[in-house]
Short mmCIF file of C-alpha atoms in Angstrom, two decimals:
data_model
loop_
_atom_site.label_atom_id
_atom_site.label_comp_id
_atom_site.label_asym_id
_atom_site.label_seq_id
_atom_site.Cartn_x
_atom_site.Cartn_y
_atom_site.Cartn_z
CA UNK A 1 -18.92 -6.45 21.50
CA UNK A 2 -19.46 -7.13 17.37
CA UNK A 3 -16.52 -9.25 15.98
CA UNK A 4 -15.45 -9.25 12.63
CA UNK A 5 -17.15 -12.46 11.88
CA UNK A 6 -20.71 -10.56 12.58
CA UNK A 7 -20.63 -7.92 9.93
CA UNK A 8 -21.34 -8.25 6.29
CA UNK A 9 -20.27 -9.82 3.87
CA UNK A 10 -19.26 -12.37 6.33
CA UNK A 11 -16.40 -14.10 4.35
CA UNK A 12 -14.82 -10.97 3.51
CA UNK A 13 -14.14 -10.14 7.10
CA UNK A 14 -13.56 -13.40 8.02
CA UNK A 15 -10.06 -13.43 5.37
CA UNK A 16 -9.74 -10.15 6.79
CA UNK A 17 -9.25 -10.91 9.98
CA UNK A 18 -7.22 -13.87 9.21
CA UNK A 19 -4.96 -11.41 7.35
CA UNK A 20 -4.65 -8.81 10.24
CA UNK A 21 -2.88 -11.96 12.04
CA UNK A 22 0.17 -11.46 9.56
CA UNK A 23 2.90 -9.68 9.63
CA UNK A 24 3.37 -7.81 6.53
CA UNK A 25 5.51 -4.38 6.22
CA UNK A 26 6.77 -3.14 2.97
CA UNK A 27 9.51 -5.26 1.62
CA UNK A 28 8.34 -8.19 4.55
CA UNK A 29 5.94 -9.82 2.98
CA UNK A 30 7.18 -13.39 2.63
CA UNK A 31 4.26 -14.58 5.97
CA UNK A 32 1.29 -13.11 3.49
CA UNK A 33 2.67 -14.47 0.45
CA UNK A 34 3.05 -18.14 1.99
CA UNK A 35 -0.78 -17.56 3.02
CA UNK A 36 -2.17 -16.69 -0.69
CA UNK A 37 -0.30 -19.71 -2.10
CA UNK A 38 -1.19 -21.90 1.13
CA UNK A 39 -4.89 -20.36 0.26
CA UNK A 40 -4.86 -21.78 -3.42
CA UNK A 41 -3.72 -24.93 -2.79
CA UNK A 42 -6.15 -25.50 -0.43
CA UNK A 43 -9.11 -24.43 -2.95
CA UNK A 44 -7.42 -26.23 -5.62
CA UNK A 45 -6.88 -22.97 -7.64
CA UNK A 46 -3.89 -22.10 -9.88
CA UNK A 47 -1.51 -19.71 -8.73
CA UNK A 48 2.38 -18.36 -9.74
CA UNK A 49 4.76 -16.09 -8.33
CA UNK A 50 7.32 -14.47 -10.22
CA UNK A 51 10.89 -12.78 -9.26
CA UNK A 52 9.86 -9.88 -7.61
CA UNK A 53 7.24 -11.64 -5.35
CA UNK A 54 3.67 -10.90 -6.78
CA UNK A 55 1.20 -13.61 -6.57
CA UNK A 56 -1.57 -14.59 -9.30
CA UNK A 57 -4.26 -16.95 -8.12
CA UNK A 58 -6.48 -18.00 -10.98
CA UNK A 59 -9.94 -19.09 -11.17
CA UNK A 60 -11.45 -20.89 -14.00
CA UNK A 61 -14.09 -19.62 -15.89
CA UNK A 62 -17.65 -20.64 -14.72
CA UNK A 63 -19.44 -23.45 -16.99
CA UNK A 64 -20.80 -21.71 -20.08
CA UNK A 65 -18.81 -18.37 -19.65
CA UNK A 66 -15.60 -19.76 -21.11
CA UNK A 67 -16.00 -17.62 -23.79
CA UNK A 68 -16.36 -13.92 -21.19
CA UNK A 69 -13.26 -12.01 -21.25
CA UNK A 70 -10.46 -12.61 -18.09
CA UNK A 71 -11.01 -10.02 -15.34
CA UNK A 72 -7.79 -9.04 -13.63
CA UNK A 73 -8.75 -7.87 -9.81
CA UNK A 74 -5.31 -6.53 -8.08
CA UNK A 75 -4.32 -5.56 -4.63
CA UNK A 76 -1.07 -5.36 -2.71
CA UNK A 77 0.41 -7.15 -0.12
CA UNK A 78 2.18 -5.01 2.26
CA UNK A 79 0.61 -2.20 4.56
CA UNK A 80 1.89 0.23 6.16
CA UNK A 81 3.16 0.24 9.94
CA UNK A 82 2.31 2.91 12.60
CA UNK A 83 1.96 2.51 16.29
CA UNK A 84 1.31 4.28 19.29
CA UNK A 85 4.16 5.55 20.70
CA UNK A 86 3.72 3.73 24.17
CA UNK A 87 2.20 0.36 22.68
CA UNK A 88 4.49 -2.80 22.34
CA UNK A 89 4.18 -3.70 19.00
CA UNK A 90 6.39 -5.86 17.07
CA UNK A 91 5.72 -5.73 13.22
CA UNK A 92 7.91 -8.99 12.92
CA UNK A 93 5.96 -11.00 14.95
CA UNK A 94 2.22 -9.42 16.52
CA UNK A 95 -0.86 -9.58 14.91
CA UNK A 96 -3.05 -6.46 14.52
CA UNK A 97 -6.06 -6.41 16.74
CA UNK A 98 -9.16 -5.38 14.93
CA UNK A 99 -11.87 -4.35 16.57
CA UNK A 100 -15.44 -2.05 16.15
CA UNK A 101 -16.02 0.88 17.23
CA UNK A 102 -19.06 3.48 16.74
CA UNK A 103 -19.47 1.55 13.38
CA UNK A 104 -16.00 1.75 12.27
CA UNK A 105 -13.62 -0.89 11.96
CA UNK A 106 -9.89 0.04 13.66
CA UNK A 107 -6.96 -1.66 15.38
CA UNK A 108 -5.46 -1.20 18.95
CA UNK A 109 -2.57 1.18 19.41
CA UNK A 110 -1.55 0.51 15.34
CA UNK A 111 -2.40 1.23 11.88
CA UNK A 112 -5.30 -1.46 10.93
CA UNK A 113 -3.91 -2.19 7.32
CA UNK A 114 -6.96 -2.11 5.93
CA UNK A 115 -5.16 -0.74 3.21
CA UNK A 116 -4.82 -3.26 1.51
CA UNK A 117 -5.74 -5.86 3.43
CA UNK A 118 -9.59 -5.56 2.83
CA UNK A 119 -8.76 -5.80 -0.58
CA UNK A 120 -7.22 -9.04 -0.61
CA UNK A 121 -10.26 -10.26 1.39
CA UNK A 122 -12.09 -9.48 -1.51
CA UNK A 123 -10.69 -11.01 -3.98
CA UNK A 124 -10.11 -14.28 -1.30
CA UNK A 125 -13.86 -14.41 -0.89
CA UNK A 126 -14.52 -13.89 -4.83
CA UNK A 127 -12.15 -16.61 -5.74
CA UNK A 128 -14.23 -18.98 -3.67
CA UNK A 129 -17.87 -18.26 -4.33
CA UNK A 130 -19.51 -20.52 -6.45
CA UNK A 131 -22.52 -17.81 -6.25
CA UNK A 132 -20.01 -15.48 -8.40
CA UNK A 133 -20.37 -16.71 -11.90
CA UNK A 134 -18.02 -15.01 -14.86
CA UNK A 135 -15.23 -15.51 -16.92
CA UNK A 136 -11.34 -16.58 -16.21
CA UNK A 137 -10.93 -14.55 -12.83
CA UNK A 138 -6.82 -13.40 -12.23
CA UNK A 139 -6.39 -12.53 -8.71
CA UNK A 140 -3.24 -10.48 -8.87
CA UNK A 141 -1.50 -9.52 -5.44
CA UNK A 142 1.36 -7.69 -5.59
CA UNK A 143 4.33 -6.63 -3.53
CA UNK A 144 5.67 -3.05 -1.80
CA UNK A 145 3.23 -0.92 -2.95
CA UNK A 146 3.27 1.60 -0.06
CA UNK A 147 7.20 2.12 -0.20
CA UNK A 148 7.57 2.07 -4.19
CA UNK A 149 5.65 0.02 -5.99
CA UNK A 150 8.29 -2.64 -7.43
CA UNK A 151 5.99 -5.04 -7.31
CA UNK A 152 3.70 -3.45 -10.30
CA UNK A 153 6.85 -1.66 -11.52
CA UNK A 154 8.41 -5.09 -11.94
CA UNK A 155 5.35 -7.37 -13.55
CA UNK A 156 6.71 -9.27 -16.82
CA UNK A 157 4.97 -9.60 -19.59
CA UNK A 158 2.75 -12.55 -19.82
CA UNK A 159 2.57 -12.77 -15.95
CA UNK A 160 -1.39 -12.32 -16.60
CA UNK A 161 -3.97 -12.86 -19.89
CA UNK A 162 -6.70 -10.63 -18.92
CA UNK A 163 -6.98 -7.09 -20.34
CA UNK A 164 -9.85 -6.07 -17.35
CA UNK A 165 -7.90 -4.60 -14.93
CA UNK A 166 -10.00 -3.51 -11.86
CA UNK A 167 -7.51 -2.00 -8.42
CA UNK A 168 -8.99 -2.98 -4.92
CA UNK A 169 -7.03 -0.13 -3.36
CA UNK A 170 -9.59 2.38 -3.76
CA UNK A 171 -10.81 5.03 -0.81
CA UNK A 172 -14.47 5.36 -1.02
CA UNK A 173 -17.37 2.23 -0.83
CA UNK A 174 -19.29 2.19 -4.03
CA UNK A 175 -17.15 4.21 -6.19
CA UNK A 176 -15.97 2.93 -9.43
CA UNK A 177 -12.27 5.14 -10.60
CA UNK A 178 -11.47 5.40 -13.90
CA UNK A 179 -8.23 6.51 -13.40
CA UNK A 180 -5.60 6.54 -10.56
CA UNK A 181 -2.60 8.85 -8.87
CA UNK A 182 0.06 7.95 -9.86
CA UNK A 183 4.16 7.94 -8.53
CA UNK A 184 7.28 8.46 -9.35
CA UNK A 185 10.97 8.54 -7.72
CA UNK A 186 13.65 10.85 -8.80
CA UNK A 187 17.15 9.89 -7.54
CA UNK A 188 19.62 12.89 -8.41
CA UNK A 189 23.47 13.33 -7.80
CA UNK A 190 24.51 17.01 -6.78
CA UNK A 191 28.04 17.46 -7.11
CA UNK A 192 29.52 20.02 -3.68
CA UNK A 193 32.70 21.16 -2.30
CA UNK A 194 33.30 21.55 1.52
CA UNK A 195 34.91 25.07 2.40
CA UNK A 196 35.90 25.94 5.39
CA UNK A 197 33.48 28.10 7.78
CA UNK A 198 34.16 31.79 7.46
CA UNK A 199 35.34 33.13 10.35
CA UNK A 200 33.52 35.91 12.35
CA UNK A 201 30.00 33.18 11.49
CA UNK A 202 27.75 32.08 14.08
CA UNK A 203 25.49 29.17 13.86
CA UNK A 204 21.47 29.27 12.99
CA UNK A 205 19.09 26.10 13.17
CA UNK A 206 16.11 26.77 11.11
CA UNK A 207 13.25 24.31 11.82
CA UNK A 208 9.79 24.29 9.29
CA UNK A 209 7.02 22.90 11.60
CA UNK A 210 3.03 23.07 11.30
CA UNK A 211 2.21 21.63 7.99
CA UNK A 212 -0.64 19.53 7.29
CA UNK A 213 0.11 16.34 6.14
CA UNK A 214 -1.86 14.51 3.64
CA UNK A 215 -1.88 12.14 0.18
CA UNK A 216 -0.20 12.49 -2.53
CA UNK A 217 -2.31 11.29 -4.89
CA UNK A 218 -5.26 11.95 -3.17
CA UNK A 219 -5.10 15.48 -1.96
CA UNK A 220 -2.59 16.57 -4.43
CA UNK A 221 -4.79 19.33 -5.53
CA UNK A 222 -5.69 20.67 -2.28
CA UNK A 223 -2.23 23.02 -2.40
CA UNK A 224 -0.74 22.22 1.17
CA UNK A 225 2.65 23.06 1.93
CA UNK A 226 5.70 20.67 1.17
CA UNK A 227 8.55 21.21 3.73
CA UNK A 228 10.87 20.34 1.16
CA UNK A 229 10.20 22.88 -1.47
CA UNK A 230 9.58 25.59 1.33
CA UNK A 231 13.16 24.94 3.08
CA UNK A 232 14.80 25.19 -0.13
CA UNK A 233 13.12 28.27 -1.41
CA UNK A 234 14.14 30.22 2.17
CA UNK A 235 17.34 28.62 1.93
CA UNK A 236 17.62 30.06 -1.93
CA UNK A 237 16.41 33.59 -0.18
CA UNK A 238 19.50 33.51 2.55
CA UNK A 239 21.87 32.84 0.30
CA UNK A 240 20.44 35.63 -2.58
CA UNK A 241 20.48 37.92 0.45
CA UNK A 242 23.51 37.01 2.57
CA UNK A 243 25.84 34.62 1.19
CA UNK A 244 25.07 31.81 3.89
CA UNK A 245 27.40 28.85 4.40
CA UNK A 246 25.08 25.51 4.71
CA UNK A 247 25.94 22.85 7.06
CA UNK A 248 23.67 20.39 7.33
CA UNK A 249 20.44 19.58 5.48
#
């Protein structure tokens, strides 16, 4: 069987596999972030870290090309953890196991984190190629992407000089974005007042099952349903119709 170590380019999958050997949820990401800065210090390259926990690892500009503009390449740190429902995985403590299959790359019994892992293997094996020859090169790696983004939502200014700003996070091989989805979080307070149940009422449980699941940046325009929106709009219906009592949500 093909390891990691066999597929190309080599030193890319090589930091990638190191990194599948670290635990890293959202909001967890204190084993990956000792790696990076363990990772520069052994290469002898600058790095930081600021408050909220994003990393920059710099690399000086190559001889003669101190005058090229400062490329900023960014990925995040954290991943996102699924399992199979009868494998023993601890996200604390196991490593993911990579491995090929019908020319894929995937994990056994969990989500592979390639997302962004392969990323950060990127810009690992960048940052140490003397082949690669440019300008200043800002490695930026930032924190709980998947469940917020506060690590890009809280970057200070300053934290990084160049104005070349190139994501590792993207989908497709070979495809350059100019552009990206975007996110937001709405928190909202609705003021209620508990009544008592009207008597003569009986009890329904409505359940909204069978949607597709998907992206939502990615397949935002492909119109699938959102549970949320439909529940409320029946909800808005029964009470138009027949003055329902809600109970739980």
């Amino acid at each position: 069987m093909r390891t990691l170590s066999q597929l190309s380019p080599a030193p890319i999958w090589i930091y990638f596999g190191e990194i599948c050997r670290i635990p890293r949820l959202s909001k967890n990401e204190g084993k990956i972030r000792k790696y990076l800065l363990d990772f520069a210090s052994l290469h002898k390259l600058e790095s930081k870290e600021d408050q909220a926990g994003n990393i920059l690892i710099i690399r000086k500009a190559s001889p003669g090309m101190e005058n090229r503009k400062t490329v900023v390449l960014q990925s995040h740190m954290d991943m996102v953890g699924e399992k199979n429902a009868d494998h023993p995985h601890n996200w604390h403590t196991d490593p993911i196991i990579p491995y090929i299959t019908d020319g894929y790359v995937a994990a056994k019994g969990t989500t592979l984190g390639a997302d962004d892992g392969i990323g950060i293997a990127t810009q690992l094996a960048i940052l140490v190629n003397p082949a690669v020859r440019a300008g200043k090169i800002e490695c930026l790696f930032t924190v709980d992407e998947e469940s917020g983004m506060t690590g890009a939502m809280n970057l200070q200014p300053g934290f990084f000089e160049g104005r070349t700003y190139i994501n590792l996070d993207s989908e497709d091989e070979g495809i350059l974005y100019i552009g990206c989805a975007g996110g937001i979080d709405t928190v909202g307070d609705m003021p209620y007042r508990r009544v008592p149940v009207r008597k003569g009422s009986c009890g329904f449980k409505i359940s909204l099952t069978g949607l597709r699941g998907g992206h939502s940046g990615d397949e935002i325009h492909k119109g699938f349903g959102n549970s949320v929106k439909i529940m409320n709009s029946i909800l808005d219906e029964l009470t138009k119709k027949f003055g329902i009592q809600l109970s739980s949500f």
